[in-house]
mmCIF file of C-alpha atoms in Angstrom:
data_model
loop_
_atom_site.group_PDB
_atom_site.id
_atom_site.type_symbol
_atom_site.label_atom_id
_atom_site.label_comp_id
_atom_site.label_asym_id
_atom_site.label_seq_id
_atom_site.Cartn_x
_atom_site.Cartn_y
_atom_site.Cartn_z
ATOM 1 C CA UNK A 263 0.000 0.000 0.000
ATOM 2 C CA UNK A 264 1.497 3.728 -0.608
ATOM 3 C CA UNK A 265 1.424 5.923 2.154
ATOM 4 C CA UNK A 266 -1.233 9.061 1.946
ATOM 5 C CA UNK A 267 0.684 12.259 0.319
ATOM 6 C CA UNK A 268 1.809 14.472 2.587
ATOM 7 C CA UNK A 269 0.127 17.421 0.470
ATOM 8 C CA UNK A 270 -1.706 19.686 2.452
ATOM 9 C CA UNK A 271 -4.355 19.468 -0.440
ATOM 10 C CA UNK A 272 -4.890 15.688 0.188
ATOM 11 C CA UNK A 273 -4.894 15.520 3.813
ATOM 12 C CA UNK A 274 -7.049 18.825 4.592
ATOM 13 C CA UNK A 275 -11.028 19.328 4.977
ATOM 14 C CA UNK A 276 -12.791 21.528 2.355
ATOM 15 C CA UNK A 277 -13.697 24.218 5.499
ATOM 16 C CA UNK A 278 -9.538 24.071 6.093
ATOM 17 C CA UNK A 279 -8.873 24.795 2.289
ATOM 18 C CA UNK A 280 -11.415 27.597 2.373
ATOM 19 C CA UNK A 281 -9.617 29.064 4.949
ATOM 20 C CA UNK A 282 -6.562 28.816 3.927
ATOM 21 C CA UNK A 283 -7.155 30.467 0.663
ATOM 22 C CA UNK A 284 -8.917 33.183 2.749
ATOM 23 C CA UNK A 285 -5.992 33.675 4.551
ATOM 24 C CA UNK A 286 -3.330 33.649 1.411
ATOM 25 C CA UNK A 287 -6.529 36.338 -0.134
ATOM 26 C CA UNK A 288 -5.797 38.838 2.963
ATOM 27 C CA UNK A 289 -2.232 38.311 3.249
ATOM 28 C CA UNK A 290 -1.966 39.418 -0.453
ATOM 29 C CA UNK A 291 -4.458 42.143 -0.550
ATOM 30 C CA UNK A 292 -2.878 43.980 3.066
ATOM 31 C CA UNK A 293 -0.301 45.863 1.406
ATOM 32 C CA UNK A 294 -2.569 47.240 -1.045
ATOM 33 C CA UNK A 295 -4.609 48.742 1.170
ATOM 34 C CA UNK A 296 -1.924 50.128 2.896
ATOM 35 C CA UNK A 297 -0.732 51.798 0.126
ATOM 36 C CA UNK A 298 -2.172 55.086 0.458
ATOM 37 C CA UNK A 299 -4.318 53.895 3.555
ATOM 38 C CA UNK A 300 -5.019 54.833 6.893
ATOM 39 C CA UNK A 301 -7.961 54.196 8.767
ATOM 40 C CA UNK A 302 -10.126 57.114 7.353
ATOM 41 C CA UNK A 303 -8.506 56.606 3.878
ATOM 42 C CA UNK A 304 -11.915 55.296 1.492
ATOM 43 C CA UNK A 305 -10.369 52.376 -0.917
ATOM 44 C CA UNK A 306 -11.500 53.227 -4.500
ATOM 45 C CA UNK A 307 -12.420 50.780 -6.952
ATOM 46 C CA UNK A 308 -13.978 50.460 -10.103
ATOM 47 C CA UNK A 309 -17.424 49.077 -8.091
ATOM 48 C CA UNK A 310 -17.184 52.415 -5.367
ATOM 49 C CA UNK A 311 -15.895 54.906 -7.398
ATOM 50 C CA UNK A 312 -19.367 56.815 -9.044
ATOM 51 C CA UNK A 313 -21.445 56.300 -5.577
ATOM 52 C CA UNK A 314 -18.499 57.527 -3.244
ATOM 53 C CA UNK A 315 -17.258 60.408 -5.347
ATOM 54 C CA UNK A 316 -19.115 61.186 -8.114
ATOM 55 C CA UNK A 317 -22.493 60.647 -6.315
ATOM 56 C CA UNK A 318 -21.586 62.121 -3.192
ATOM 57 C CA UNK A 319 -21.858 65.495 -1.779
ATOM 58 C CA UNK A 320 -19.243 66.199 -0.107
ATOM 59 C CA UNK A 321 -15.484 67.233 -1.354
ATOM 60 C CA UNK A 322 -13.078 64.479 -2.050
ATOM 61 C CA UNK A 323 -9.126 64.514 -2.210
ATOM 62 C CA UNK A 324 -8.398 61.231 -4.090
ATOM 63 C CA UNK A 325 -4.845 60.142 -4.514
ATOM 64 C CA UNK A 326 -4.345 57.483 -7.424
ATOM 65 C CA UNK A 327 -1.288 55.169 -6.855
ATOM 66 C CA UNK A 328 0.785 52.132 -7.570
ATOM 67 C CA UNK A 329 1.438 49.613 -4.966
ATOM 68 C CA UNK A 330 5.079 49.669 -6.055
ATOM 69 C CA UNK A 331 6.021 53.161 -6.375
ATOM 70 C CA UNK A 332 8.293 54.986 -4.313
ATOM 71 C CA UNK A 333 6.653 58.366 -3.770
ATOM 72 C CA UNK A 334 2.776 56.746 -3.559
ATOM 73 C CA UNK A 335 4.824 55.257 -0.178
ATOM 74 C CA UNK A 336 6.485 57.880 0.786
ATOM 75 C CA UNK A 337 3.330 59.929 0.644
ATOM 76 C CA UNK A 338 1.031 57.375 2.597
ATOM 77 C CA UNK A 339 1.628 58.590 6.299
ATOM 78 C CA UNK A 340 0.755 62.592 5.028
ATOM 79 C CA UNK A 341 -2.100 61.158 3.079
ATOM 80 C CA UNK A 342 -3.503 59.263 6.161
ATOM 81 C CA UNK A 343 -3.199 62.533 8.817
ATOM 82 C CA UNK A 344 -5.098 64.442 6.031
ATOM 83 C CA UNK A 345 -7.790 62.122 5.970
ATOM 84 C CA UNK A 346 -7.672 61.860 9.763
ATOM 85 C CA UNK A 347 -7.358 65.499 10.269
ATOM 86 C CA UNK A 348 -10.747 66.225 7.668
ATOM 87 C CA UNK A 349 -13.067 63.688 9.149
ATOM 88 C CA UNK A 350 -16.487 64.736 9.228
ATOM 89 C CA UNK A 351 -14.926 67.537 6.760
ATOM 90 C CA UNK A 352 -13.767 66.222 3.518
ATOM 91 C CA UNK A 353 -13.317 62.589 2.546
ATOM 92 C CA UNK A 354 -10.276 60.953 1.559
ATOM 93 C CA UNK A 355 -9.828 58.544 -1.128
ATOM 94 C CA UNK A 356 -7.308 56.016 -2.477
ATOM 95 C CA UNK A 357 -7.365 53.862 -5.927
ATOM 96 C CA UNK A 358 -4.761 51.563 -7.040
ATOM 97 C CA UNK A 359 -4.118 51.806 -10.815
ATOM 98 C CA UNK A 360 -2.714 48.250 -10.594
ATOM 99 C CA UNK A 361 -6.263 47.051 -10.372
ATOM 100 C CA UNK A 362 -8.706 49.699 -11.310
ATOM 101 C CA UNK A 363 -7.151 51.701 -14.167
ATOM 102 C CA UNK A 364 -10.647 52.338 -15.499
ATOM 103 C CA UNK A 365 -11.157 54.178 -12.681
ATOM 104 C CA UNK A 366 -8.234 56.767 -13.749
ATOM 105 C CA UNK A 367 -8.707 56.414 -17.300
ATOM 106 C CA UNK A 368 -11.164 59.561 -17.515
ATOM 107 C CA UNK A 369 -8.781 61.669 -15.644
ATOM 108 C CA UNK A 370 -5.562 60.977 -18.046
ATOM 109 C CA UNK A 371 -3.812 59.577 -14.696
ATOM 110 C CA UNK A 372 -0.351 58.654 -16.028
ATOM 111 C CA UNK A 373 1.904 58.975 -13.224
ATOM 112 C CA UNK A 374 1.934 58.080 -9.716
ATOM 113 C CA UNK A 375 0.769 59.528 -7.439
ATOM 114 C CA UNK A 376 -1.610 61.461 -8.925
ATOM 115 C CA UNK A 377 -4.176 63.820 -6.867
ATOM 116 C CA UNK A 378 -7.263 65.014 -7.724
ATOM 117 C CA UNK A 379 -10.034 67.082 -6.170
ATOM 118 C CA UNK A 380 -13.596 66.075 -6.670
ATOM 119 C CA UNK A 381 -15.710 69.418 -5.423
ATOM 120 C CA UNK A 382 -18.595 71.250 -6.747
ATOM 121 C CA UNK A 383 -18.333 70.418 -10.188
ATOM 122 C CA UNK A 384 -17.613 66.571 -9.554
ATOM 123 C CA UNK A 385 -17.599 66.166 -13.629
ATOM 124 C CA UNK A 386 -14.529 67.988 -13.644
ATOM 125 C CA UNK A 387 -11.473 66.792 -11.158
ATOM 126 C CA UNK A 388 -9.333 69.482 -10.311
ATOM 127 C CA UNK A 389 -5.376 68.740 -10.558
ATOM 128 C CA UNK A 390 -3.691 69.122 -7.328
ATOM 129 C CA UNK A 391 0.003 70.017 -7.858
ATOM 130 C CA UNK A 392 0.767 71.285 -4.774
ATOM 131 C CA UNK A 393 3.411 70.292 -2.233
ATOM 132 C CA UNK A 394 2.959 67.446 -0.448
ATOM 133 C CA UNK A 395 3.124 68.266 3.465
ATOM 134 C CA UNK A 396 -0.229 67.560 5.764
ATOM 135 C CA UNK A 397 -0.682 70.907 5.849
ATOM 136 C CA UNK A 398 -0.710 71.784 2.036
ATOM 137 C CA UNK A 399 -3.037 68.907 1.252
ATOM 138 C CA UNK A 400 -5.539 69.968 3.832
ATOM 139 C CA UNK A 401 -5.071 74.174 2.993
ATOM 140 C CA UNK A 402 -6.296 72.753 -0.909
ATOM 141 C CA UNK A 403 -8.837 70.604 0.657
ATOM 142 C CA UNK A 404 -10.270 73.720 2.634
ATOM 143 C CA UNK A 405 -10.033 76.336 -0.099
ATOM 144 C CA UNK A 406 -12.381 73.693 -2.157
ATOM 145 C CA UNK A 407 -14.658 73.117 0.476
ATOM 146 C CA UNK A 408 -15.163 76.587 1.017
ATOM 147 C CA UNK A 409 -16.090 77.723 -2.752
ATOM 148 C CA UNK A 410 -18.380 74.530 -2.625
ATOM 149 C CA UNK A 411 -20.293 76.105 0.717
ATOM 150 C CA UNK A 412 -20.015 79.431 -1.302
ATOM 151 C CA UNK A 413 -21.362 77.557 -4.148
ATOM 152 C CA UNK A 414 -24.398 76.269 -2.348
ATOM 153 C CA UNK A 415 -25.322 79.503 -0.816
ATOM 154 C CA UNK A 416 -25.841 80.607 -4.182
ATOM 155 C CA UNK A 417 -22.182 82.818 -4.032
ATOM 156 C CA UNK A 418 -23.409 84.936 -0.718
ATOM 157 C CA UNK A 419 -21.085 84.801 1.966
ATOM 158 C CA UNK A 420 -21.301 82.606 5.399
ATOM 159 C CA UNK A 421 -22.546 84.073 9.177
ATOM 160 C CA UNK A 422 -19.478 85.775 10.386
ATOM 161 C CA UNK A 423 -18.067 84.388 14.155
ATOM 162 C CA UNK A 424 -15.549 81.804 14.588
ATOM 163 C CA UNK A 425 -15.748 78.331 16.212
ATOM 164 C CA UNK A 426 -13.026 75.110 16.897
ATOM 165 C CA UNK A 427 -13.135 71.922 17.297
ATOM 166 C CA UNK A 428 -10.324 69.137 17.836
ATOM 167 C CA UNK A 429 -7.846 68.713 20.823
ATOM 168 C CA UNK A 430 -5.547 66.452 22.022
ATOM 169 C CA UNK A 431 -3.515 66.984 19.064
ATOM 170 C CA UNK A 432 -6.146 66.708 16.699
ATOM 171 C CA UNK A 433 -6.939 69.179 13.646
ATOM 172 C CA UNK A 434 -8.256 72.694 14.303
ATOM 173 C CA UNK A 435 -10.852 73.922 12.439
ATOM 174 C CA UNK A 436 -11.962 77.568 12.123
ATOM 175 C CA UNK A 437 -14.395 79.518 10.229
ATOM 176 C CA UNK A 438 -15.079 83.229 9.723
ATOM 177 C CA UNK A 439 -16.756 85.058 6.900
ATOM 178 C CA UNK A 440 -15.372 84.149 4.242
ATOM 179 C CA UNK A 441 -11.858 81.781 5.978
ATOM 180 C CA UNK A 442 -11.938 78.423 6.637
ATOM 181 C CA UNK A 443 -8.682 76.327 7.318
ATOM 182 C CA UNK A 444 -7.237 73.217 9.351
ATOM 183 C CA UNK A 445 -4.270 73.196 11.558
ATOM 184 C CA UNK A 446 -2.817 69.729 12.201
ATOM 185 C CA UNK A 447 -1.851 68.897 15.539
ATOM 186 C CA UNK A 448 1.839 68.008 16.466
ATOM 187 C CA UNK A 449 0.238 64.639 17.452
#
């Protein structure tokens, strides 16, 4: 008689397979949502993309990336304190080109990182060239949330007075007549 194989095909249950390809599935798909991730970083895909941004209200800073390139890394810890730091503000978006190039296609995205604003005219992205500190990517984020609130009132300008919110190290915000802005935290 031959001895069983010592495969771990032959010798596992179906439920242990399952898992096991579950488990190879997340292990492969962690970095990628890393990539330009943090917890209030929105993953983009082609499924997501028209109801999150396109479809939505508010103002989104999407950043379209590669899961090898250099800079999209570089990038991902400023990209994450932005979204953290415009919670409840702006959203924060990430697509990888390596899977969802459709997704970029419209917006001639042909190097990486690219960002975009989505704001009041959400059929037109708006190219952000800017630097790429925390506090540059929020300042563009603000100036586009304000002409959208601008926008919406019809061009009239906001009640004047001031108020905060934040702590702890958390992001600042302000308002005034016609100001709006974010101050990140040291941490």
């Amino acid at each position: 008689r031959i001895l069983p194989s010592t495969s771990p095909v032959h010798w596992c249950t179906p439920k242990m397979r399952v898992f096991a390809v579950l488990c190879v599935a997340l292990a492969l798909l962690a970095p990628l949502a890393a990539a330009l991730g943090g917890k209030n970083v929105v993953t983009l895909t082609e499924g997501n993309f028209k109801g999150k941004v396109l479809d939505d209200s508010a103002v989104w800073l999407v950043g379209f990336y590669a899961p090898w390139c250099g800079h999209c890394k570089a990038l991902t810890p400023a990209f994450a304190k932005v979204a953290d730091a415009l919670k409840g503000v702006a959203k924060v978006g990430a697509v990888d080109m390596t899977q969802h190039q459709s997704v970029g296609a419209p917006y001639g995205i042909q190097g990486f990182p690219t960002l975009k604003l989505f704001a009041n005219n959400k059929g037109k992205a708006i190219d952000y060239n800017g630097a790429r500190t925390e506090q540059a990517l929020v300042d563009a984020v603000m100036k586009e949330v304000q002409a959208t609130v601008r926008a919406r009132m019809g061009g009239k300008g906001g009640s004047s007075g001031s108020g905060s919110g934040g702590g702890g190290g958390g992001a600042a915000v302000t308002s005034a007549k016609h100001h709006l802005s974010v101050r990140l935290g040291d941490g």
